[in-house]
mmCIF file of N, CA and C in Angstrom:
data_model
loop_
_atom_site.group_PDB
_atom_site.id
_atom_site.type_symbol
_atom_site.label_atom_id
_atom_site.label_comp_id
_atom_site.label_asym_id
_atom_site.label_seq_id
_atom_site.Cartn_x
_atom_site.Cartn_y
_atom_site.Cartn_z
ATOM 1 N N MET A 156 12.445 -13.536 -54.617
ATOM 2 C CA MET A 156 12.029 -12.378 -53.872
ATOM 3 C C MET A 156 10.736 -12.664 -53.128
ATOM 4 N N GLY A 157 9.855 -13.423 -53.753
ATOM 5 C CA GLY A 157 8.587 -13.775 -53.134
ATOM 6 C C GLY A 157 8.788 -14.624 -51.904
ATOM 7 N N ASP A 158 9.772 -15.539 -51.950
ATOM 8 C CA ASP A 158 10.039 -16.372 -50.782
ATOM 9 C C ASP A 158 10.565 -15.538 -49.616
ATOM 10 N N LEU A 159 11.369 -14.548 -49.958
ATOM 11 C CA LEU A 159 11.920 -13.690 -48.918
ATOM 12 C C LEU A 159 10.825 -12.849 -48.269
ATOM 13 N N THR A 160 9.890 -12.372 -49.057
ATOM 14 C CA THR A 160 8.777 -11.583 -48.519
ATOM 15 C C THR A 160 7.895 -12.446 -47.641
ATOM 16 N N ASN A 161 7.610 -13.640 -48.099
ATOM 17 C CA ASN A 161 6.792 -14.560 -47.295
ATOM 18 C C ASN A 161 7.487 -14.890 -45.976
ATOM 19 N N LEU A 162 8.780 -15.144 -46.051
ATOM 20 C CA LEU A 162 9.535 -15.445 -44.835
ATOM 21 C C LEU A 162 9.510 -14.255 -43.874
ATOM 22 N N LEU A 163 9.640 -13.051 -44.429
ATOM 23 C CA LEU A 163 9.596 -11.846 -43.602
ATOM 24 C C LEU A 163 8.231 -11.699 -42.926
ATOM 25 N N PHE A 164 7.159 -11.932 -43.668
ATOM 26 C CA PHE A 164 5.814 -11.848 -43.081
ATOM 27 C C PHE A 164 5.589 -12.925 -42.019
ATOM 28 N N ILE A 165 6.110 -14.101 -42.257
ATOM 29 C CA ILE A 165 5.967 -15.187 -41.280
ATOM 30 C C ILE A 165 6.717 -14.828 -39.993
ATOM 31 N N VAL A 166 7.944 -14.340 -40.139
ATOM 32 C CA VAL A 166 8.729 -13.969 -38.961
ATOM 33 C C VAL A 166 8.056 -12.814 -38.222
ATOM 34 N N LEU A 167 7.599 -11.789 -38.942
ATOM 35 C CA LEU A 167 6.912 -10.663 -38.312
ATOM 36 C C LEU A 167 5.621 -11.120 -37.629
ATOM 37 N N GLY A 168 4.889 -12.015 -38.253
ATOM 38 C CA GLY A 168 3.666 -12.553 -37.644
ATOM 39 C C GLY A 168 3.985 -13.324 -36.375
ATOM 40 N N PHE A 169 5.052 -14.121 -36.428
ATOM 41 C CA PHE A 169 5.459 -14.886 -35.246
ATOM 42 C C PHE A 169 5.863 -13.945 -34.111
ATOM 43 N N VAL A 170 6.636 -12.901 -34.433
ATOM 44 C CA VAL A 170 7.058 -11.933 -33.417
ATOM 45 C C VAL A 170 5.833 -11.216 -32.842
ATOM 46 N N PHE A 171 4.877 -10.852 -33.696
ATOM 47 C CA PHE A 171 3.674 -10.172 -33.229
ATOM 48 C C PHE A 171 2.858 -11.070 -32.301
ATOM 49 N N VAL A 172 2.668 -12.328 -32.669
ATOM 50 C CA VAL A 172 1.922 -13.264 -31.819
ATOM 51 C C VAL A 172 2.659 -13.481 -30.506
ATOM 52 N N LEU A 173 3.955 -13.683 -30.589
ATOM 53 C CA LEU A 173 4.754 -13.888 -29.382
ATOM 54 C C LEU A 173 4.671 -12.663 -28.462
ATOM 55 N N ALA A 174 4.762 -11.466 -29.042
ATOM 56 C CA ALA A 174 4.690 -10.243 -28.241
ATOM 57 C C ALA A 174 3.309 -10.079 -27.621
ATOM 58 N N SER A 175 2.255 -10.390 -28.371
ATOM 59 C CA SER A 175 0.904 -10.219 -27.834
ATOM 60 C C SER A 175 0.588 -11.239 -26.748
ATOM 61 N N VAL A 176 1.250 -12.387 -26.759
ATOM 62 C CA VAL A 176 1.032 -13.393 -25.716
ATOM 63 C C VAL A 176 1.968 -13.153 -24.529
ATOM 64 N N ALA A 177 3.211 -12.843 -24.796
ATOM 65 C CA ALA A 177 4.203 -12.753 -23.724
ATOM 66 C C ALA A 177 4.150 -11.425 -22.965
ATOM 67 N N LEU A 178 3.921 -10.326 -23.649
ATOM 68 C CA LEU A 178 3.947 -9.026 -22.981
ATOM 69 C C LEU A 178 2.911 -8.904 -21.859
ATOM 70 N N PRO A 179 1.667 -9.298 -22.058
ATOM 71 C CA PRO A 179 0.718 -9.189 -20.939
ATOM 72 C C PRO A 179 1.135 -10.021 -19.723
ATOM 73 N N ARG A 180 1.750 -11.161 -19.978
ATOM 74 C CA ARG A 180 2.201 -11.999 -18.859
ATOM 75 C C ARG A 180 3.379 -11.359 -18.128
ATOM 76 N N ILE A 181 4.197 -10.642 -18.839
ATOM 77 C CA ILE A 181 5.333 -9.964 -18.219
ATOM 78 C C ILE A 181 4.856 -8.717 -17.464
ATOM 79 N N VAL A 182 3.912 -7.997 -18.052
ATOM 80 C CA VAL A 182 3.450 -6.741 -17.471
ATOM 81 C C VAL A 182 2.567 -6.981 -16.249
ATOM 82 N N ARG A 183 1.727 -8.004 -16.256
ATOM 83 C CA ARG A 183 0.809 -8.270 -15.136
ATOM 84 C C ARG A 183 1.519 -8.467 -13.803
ATOM 85 N N PRO A 184 2.558 -9.291 -13.723
ATOM 86 C CA PRO A 184 3.220 -9.438 -12.420
ATOM 87 C C PRO A 184 3.808 -8.124 -11.900
ATOM 88 N N ARG A 185 4.337 -7.315 -12.806
ATOM 89 C CA ARG A 185 4.869 -6.026 -12.367
ATOM 90 C C ARG A 185 3.752 -5.142 -11.826
ATOM 91 N N ALA A 186 2.637 -5.112 -12.537
ATOM 92 C CA ALA A 186 1.510 -4.303 -12.074
ATOM 93 C C ALA A 186 0.969 -4.853 -10.765
ATOM 94 N N ALA A 187 0.901 -6.181 -10.667
ATOM 95 C CA ALA A 187 0.427 -6.793 -9.423
ATOM 96 C C ALA A 187 1.401 -6.508 -8.289
ATOM 97 N N ALA A 188 2.693 -6.561 -8.587
ATOM 98 C CA ALA A 188 3.692 -6.265 -7.564
ATOM 99 C C ALA A 188 3.588 -4.806 -7.129
ATOM 100 N N GLN A 189 3.365 -3.914 -8.086
ATOM 101 C CA GLN A 189 3.199 -2.507 -7.733
ATOM 102 C C GLN A 189 1.942 -2.309 -6.894
ATOM 103 N N ALA A 190 0.862 -3.002 -7.285
ATOM 104 C CA ALA A 190 -0.386 -2.882 -6.530
ATOM 105 C C ALA A 190 -0.221 -3.449 -5.130
ATOM 106 N N SER A 191 0.447 -4.604 -5.020
ATOM 107 C CA SER A 191 0.643 -5.179 -3.690
ATOM 108 C C SER A 191 1.611 -4.322 -2.881
ATOM 109 N N GLY A 192 2.595 -3.737 -3.547
ATOM 110 C CA GLY A 192 3.504 -2.824 -2.860
ATOM 111 C C GLY A 192 2.769 -1.594 -2.359
ATOM 112 N N GLN A 193 1.858 -1.082 -3.167
ATOM 113 C CA GLN A 193 1.054 0.071 -2.748
ATOM 114 C C GLN A 193 0.133 -0.310 -1.601
ATOM 115 N N ALA A 194 -0.455 -1.509 -1.672
ATOM 116 C CA ALA A 194 -1.325 -1.967 -0.582
ATOM 117 C C ALA A 194 -0.524 -2.127 0.707
ATOM 118 N N GLN A 195 0.683 -2.651 0.587
ATOM 119 C CA GLN A 195 1.529 -2.806 1.775
ATOM 120 C C GLN A 195 1.911 -1.433 2.335
ATOM 121 N N ALA A 196 2.220 -0.498 1.471
ATOM 122 C CA ALA A 196 2.542 0.860 1.926
ATOM 123 C C ALA A 196 1.331 1.494 2.608
ATOM 124 N N ASP A 197 0.136 1.250 2.048
ATOM 125 C CA ASP A 197 -1.083 1.770 2.671
ATOM 126 C C ASP A 197 -1.290 1.163 4.050
ATOM 127 N N ARG A 198 -1.033 -0.150 4.186
ATOM 128 C CA ARG A 198 -1.173 -0.805 5.491
ATOM 129 C C ARG A 198 -0.174 -0.231 6.487
ATOM 130 N N LEU A 199 1.054 -0.002 6.037
ATOM 131 C CA LEU A 199 2.062 0.577 6.923
ATOM 132 C C LEU A 199 1.674 1.992 7.346
ATOM 133 N N ASP A 200 1.146 2.763 6.390
ATOM 134 C CA ASP A 200 0.685 4.113 6.726
ATOM 135 C C ASP A 200 -0.453 4.053 7.733
ATOM 136 N N PHE A 201 -1.372 3.110 7.538
ATOM 137 C CA PHE A 201 -2.506 2.972 8.453
ATOM 138 C C PHE A 201 -2.024 2.586 9.845
ATOM 139 N N ARG A 202 -1.067 1.671 9.906
ATOM 140 C CA ARG A 202 -0.516 1.268 11.209
ATOM 141 C C ARG A 202 0.185 2.442 11.887
ATOM 142 N N ALA A 203 0.900 3.213 11.104
ATOM 143 C CA ALA A 203 1.574 4.386 11.671
ATOM 144 C C ALA A 203 0.549 5.378 12.215
ATOM 145 N N LEU A 204 -0.541 5.566 11.475
ATOM 146 C CA LEU A 204 -1.594 6.455 11.955
ATOM 147 C C LEU A 204 -2.239 5.915 13.226
ATOM 148 N N GLU A 205 -2.416 4.599 13.298
ATOM 149 C CA GLU A 205 -2.974 4.002 14.520
ATOM 150 C C GLU A 205 -2.043 4.232 15.706
ATOM 151 N N ARG A 206 -0.736 4.064 15.488
ATOM 152 C CA ARG A 206 0.228 4.305 16.569
ATOM 153 C C ARG A 206 0.197 5.764 17.015
ATOM 154 N N ILE A 207 0.112 6.662 16.061
ATOM 155 C CA ILE A 207 0.039 8.085 16.393
ATOM 156 C C ILE A 207 -1.231 8.376 17.173
ATOM 157 N N ASP A 208 -2.339 7.771 16.748
ATOM 158 C CA ASP A 208 -3.611 7.978 17.443
ATOM 159 C C ASP A 208 -3.534 7.470 18.879
ATOM 160 N N ARG A 209 -2.960 6.276 19.064
ATOM 161 C CA ARG A 209 -2.809 5.734 20.426
ATOM 162 C C ARG A 209 -1.911 6.636 21.269
ATOM 163 N N SER A 210 -0.852 7.130 20.667
ATOM 164 C CA SER A 210 0.055 8.027 21.393
ATOM 165 C C SER A 210 -0.657 9.316 21.788
ATOM 166 N N MET A 211 -1.484 9.832 20.899
ATOM 167 C CA MET A 211 -2.232 11.052 21.216
ATOM 168 C C MET A 211 -3.202 10.812 22.369
ATOM 169 N N VAL A 212 -3.863 9.655 22.369
ATOM 170 C CA VAL A 212 -4.790 9.331 23.457
ATOM 171 C C VAL A 212 -4.027 9.213 24.773
ATOM 172 N N GLN A 213 -2.879 8.541 24.747
ATOM 173 C CA GLN A 213 -2.071 8.418 25.963
ATOM 174 C C GLN A 213 -1.598 9.786 26.448
ATOM 175 N N LEU A 214 -1.195 10.631 25.523
ATOM 176 C CA LEU A 214 -0.755 11.979 25.879
ATOM 177 C C LEU A 214 -1.896 12.770 26.506
ATOM 178 N N GLU A 215 -3.084 12.632 25.932
ATOM 179 C CA GLU A 215 -4.250 13.333 26.474
ATOM 180 C C GLU A 215 -4.570 12.848 27.887
ATOM 181 N N GLU A 216 -4.539 11.535 28.095
ATOM 182 C CA GLU A 216 -4.814 10.982 29.425
ATOM 183 C C GLU A 216 -3.761 11.442 30.436
ATOM 184 N N THR A 217 -2.507 11.422 30.024
ATOM 185 C CA THR A 217 -1.428 11.851 30.914
ATOM 186 C C THR A 217 -1.566 13.329 31.259
ATOM 187 N N SER A 218 -1.893 14.143 30.270
ATOM 188 C CA SER A 218 -2.038 15.577 30.542
ATOM 189 C C SER A 218 -3.214 15.834 31.469
ATOM 190 N N ARG A 219 -4.314 15.099 31.302
ATOM 191 C CA ARG A 219 -5.447 15.252 32.227
ATOM 192 C C ARG A 219 -5.029 14.907 33.650
ATOM 193 N N GLU A 220 -4.309 13.806 33.777
ATOM 194 C CA GLU A 220 -3.858 13.379 35.108
ATOM 195 C C GLU A 220 -2.940 14.426 35.736
ATOM 196 N N LEU A 221 -1.993 14.924 34.954
ATOM 197 C CA LEU A 221 -1.055 15.918 35.484
ATOM 198 C C LEU A 221 -1.752 17.225 35.839
ATOM 199 N N PHE A 222 -2.674 17.664 34.988
ATOM 200 C CA PHE A 222 -3.402 18.893 35.304
ATOM 201 C C PHE A 222 -4.276 18.701 36.538
ATOM 202 N N GLY A 223 -4.817 17.504 36.712
ATOM 203 C CA GLY A 223 -5.581 17.215 37.923
ATOM 204 C C GLY A 223 -4.708 17.308 39.160
ATOM 205 N N ARG A 224 -3.512 16.750 39.066
ATOM 206 C CA ARG A 224 -2.578 16.832 40.200
ATOM 207 C C ARG A 224 -2.195 18.276 40.496
ATOM 208 N N LEU A 225 -1.892 19.029 39.440
ATOM 209 C CA LEU A 225 -1.538 20.439 39.633
ATOM 210 C C LEU A 225 -2.691 21.218 40.255
ATOM 211 N N ASP A 226 -3.900 20.948 39.805
ATOM 212 C CA ASP A 226 -5.066 21.632 40.354
ATOM 213 C C ASP A 226 -5.222 21.316 41.835
ATOM 214 N N THR A 227 -5.057 20.036 42.182
ATOM 215 C CA THR A 227 -5.162 19.636 43.588
ATOM 216 C C THR A 227 -4.090 20.324 44.422
ATOM 217 N N ARG A 228 -2.868 20.329 43.944
ATOM 218 C CA ARG A 228 -1.775 20.964 44.693
ATOM 219 C C ARG A 228 -1.993 22.470 44.819
ATOM 220 N N THR A 229 -2.509 23.080 43.775
ATOM 221 C CA THR A 229 -2.790 24.516 43.829
ATOM 222 C C THR A 229 -3.849 24.815 44.881
ATOM 223 N N ARG A 230 -4.889 24.001 44.911
ATOM 224 C CA ARG A 230 -5.941 24.201 45.916
ATOM 225 C C ARG A 230 -5.388 24.029 47.332
ATOM 226 N N VAL A 231 -4.529 23.029 47.517
ATOM 227 C CA VAL A 231 -3.921 22.808 48.839
ATOM 228 C C VAL A 231 -3.060 24.008 49.223
ATOM 229 N N LEU A 232 -2.266 24.504 48.281
ATOM 230 C CA LEU A 232 -1.412 25.665 48.570
ATOM 231 C C LEU A 232 -2.243 26.902 48.906
ATOM 232 N N ILE A 233 -3.319 27.112 48.177
ATOM 233 C CA ILE A 233 -4.193 28.253 48.467
ATOM 234 C C ILE A 233 -4.777 28.124 49.864
ATOM 235 N N ARG A 234 -5.221 26.915 50.196
ATOM 236 C CA ARG A 234 -5.785 26.678 51.537
ATOM 237 C C ARG A 234 -4.723 26.913 52.622
ATOM 238 N N LEU A 235 -3.507 26.453 52.382
ATOM 239 C CA LEU A 235 -2.428 26.671 53.351
ATOM 240 C C LEU A 235 -2.101 28.154 53.506
ATOM 241 N N LEU A 236 -2.108 28.886 52.399
ATOM 242 C CA LEU A 236 -1.860 30.329 52.476
ATOM 243 C C LEU A 236 -2.962 31.044 53.259
ATOM 244 N N GLU A 237 -4.206 30.638 53.020
ATOM 245 C CA GLU A 237 -5.314 31.236 53.771
ATOM 246 C C GLU A 237 -5.169 30.942 55.260
ATOM 247 N N ASP A 238 -4.833 29.689 55.583
ATOM 248 C CA ASP A 238 -4.623 29.325 56.994
ATOM 249 C C ASP A 238 -3.471 30.123 57.600
ATOM 250 N N ALA A 239 -2.406 30.319 56.834
ATOM 251 C CA ALA A 239 -1.252 31.076 57.327
ATOM 252 C C ALA A 239 -1.632 32.531 57.585
ATOM 253 N N GLU A 240 -2.456 33.094 56.700
ATOM 254 C CA GLU A 240 -2.905 34.470 56.910
ATOM 255 C C GLU A 240 -3.729 34.591 58.188
ATOM 256 N N VAL A 241 -4.617 33.626 58.422
ATOM 257 C CA VAL A 241 -5.430 33.635 59.642
ATOM 258 C C VAL A 241 -4.524 33.528 60.865
ATOM 259 N N LYS A 242 -3.566 32.616 60.815
ATOM 260 C CA LYS A 242 -2.633 32.449 61.946
ATOM 261 C C LYS A 242 -1.819 33.724 62.173
ATOM 262 N N THR A 243 -1.387 34.371 61.099
ATOM 263 C CA THR A 243 -0.617 35.609 61.215
ATOM 264 C C THR A 243 -1.449 36.691 61.893
ATOM 265 N N GLN A 244 -2.705 36.809 61.480
ATOM 266 C CA GLN A 244 -3.586 37.796 62.108
ATOM 267 C C GLN A 244 -3.786 37.484 63.588
ATOM 268 N N GLN A 245 -3.956 36.203 63.897
ATOM 269 C CA GLN A 245 -4.132 35.818 65.303
ATOM 270 C C GLN A 245 -2.878 36.154 66.119
ATOM 271 N N LEU A 246 -1.713 35.892 65.558
ATOM 272 C CA LEU A 246 -0.460 36.207 66.261
ATOM 273 C C LEU A 246 -0.296 37.714 66.453
ATOM 274 N N GLU A 247 -0.622 38.487 65.420
ATOM 275 C CA GLU A 247 -0.523 39.942 65.544
ATOM 276 C C GLU A 247 -1.462 40.462 66.628
ATOM 277 N N GLN A 248 -2.667 39.898 66.676
ATOM 278 C CA GLN A 248 -3.619 40.310 67.719
ATOM 279 C C GLN A 248 -3.104 39.917 69.108
ATOM 280 N N ALA A 249 -2.516 38.739 69.211
ATOM 281 C CA ALA A 249 -1.984 38.292 70.506
ATOM 282 C C ALA A 249 -0.820 39.175 70.944
ATOM 283 N N VAL A 250 0.026 39.569 69.999
ATOM 284 C CA VAL A 250 1.155 40.439 70.322
ATOM 285 C C VAL A 250 0.638 41.797 70.784
ATOM 286 N N GLN A 251 -0.358 42.314 70.105
ATOM 287 C CA GLN A 251 -0.919 43.610 70.500
ATOM 288 C C GLN A 251 -1.550 43.531 71.891
ATOM 289 N N ARG A 252 -2.235 42.435 72.173
ATOM 290 C CA ARG A 252 -2.829 42.268 73.502
ATOM 291 C C ARG A 252 -1.740 42.137 74.565
ATOM 292 N N GLY A 253 -0.663 41.485 74.202
ATOM 293 C CA GLY A 253 0.443 41.311 75.134
ATOM 294 C C GLY A 253 1.136 42.623 75.453
ATOM 295 N N ARG A 254 1.149 43.509 74.531
ATOM 296 C CA ARG A 254 1.770 44.818 74.742
ATOM 297 C C ARG A 254 0.806 45.774 75.448
ATOM 298 N N GLY A 255 -0.341 45.347 75.670
ATOM 299 C CA GLY A 255 -1.315 46.195 76.343
ATOM 300 C C GLY A 255 -2.143 47.016 75.385
ATOM 301 N N GLY A 256 -2.206 46.575 74.144
ATOM 302 C CA GLY A 256 -3.053 47.262 73.189
ATOM 303 C C GLY A 256 -2.396 48.442 72.526
ATOM 304 N N THR A 257 -1.130 48.684 72.770
ATOM 305 C CA THR A 257 -0.439 49.802 72.126
ATOM 306 C C THR A 257 0.237 49.315 70.861
ATOM 307 N N ALA A 258 0.148 50.138 69.883
ATOM 308 C CA ALA A 258 0.738 49.745 68.632
ATOM 309 C C ALA A 258 1.927 50.581 68.271
#
């Protein structure tokens, strides 16, 4: 019975030593892989944010350009309308003079 107990303690001691040496080596690569996977995900997220930021800047520049064009066209249209009103008044005055001033 004593030999069996000693053998059991030896086997349990061997399993304990093996587990204490092997488990950290098995667990570390997984943790490192998870950490590197998280770092890679963080880099991808950062790149995505950079792309979004660049797109926002391009959108802002494009909108400024378009609003500038619209503003210019609006000013031209207003000026043309003012000129048309002046011409209309001049034509009405010429027609009245042509009729002899009778309305």
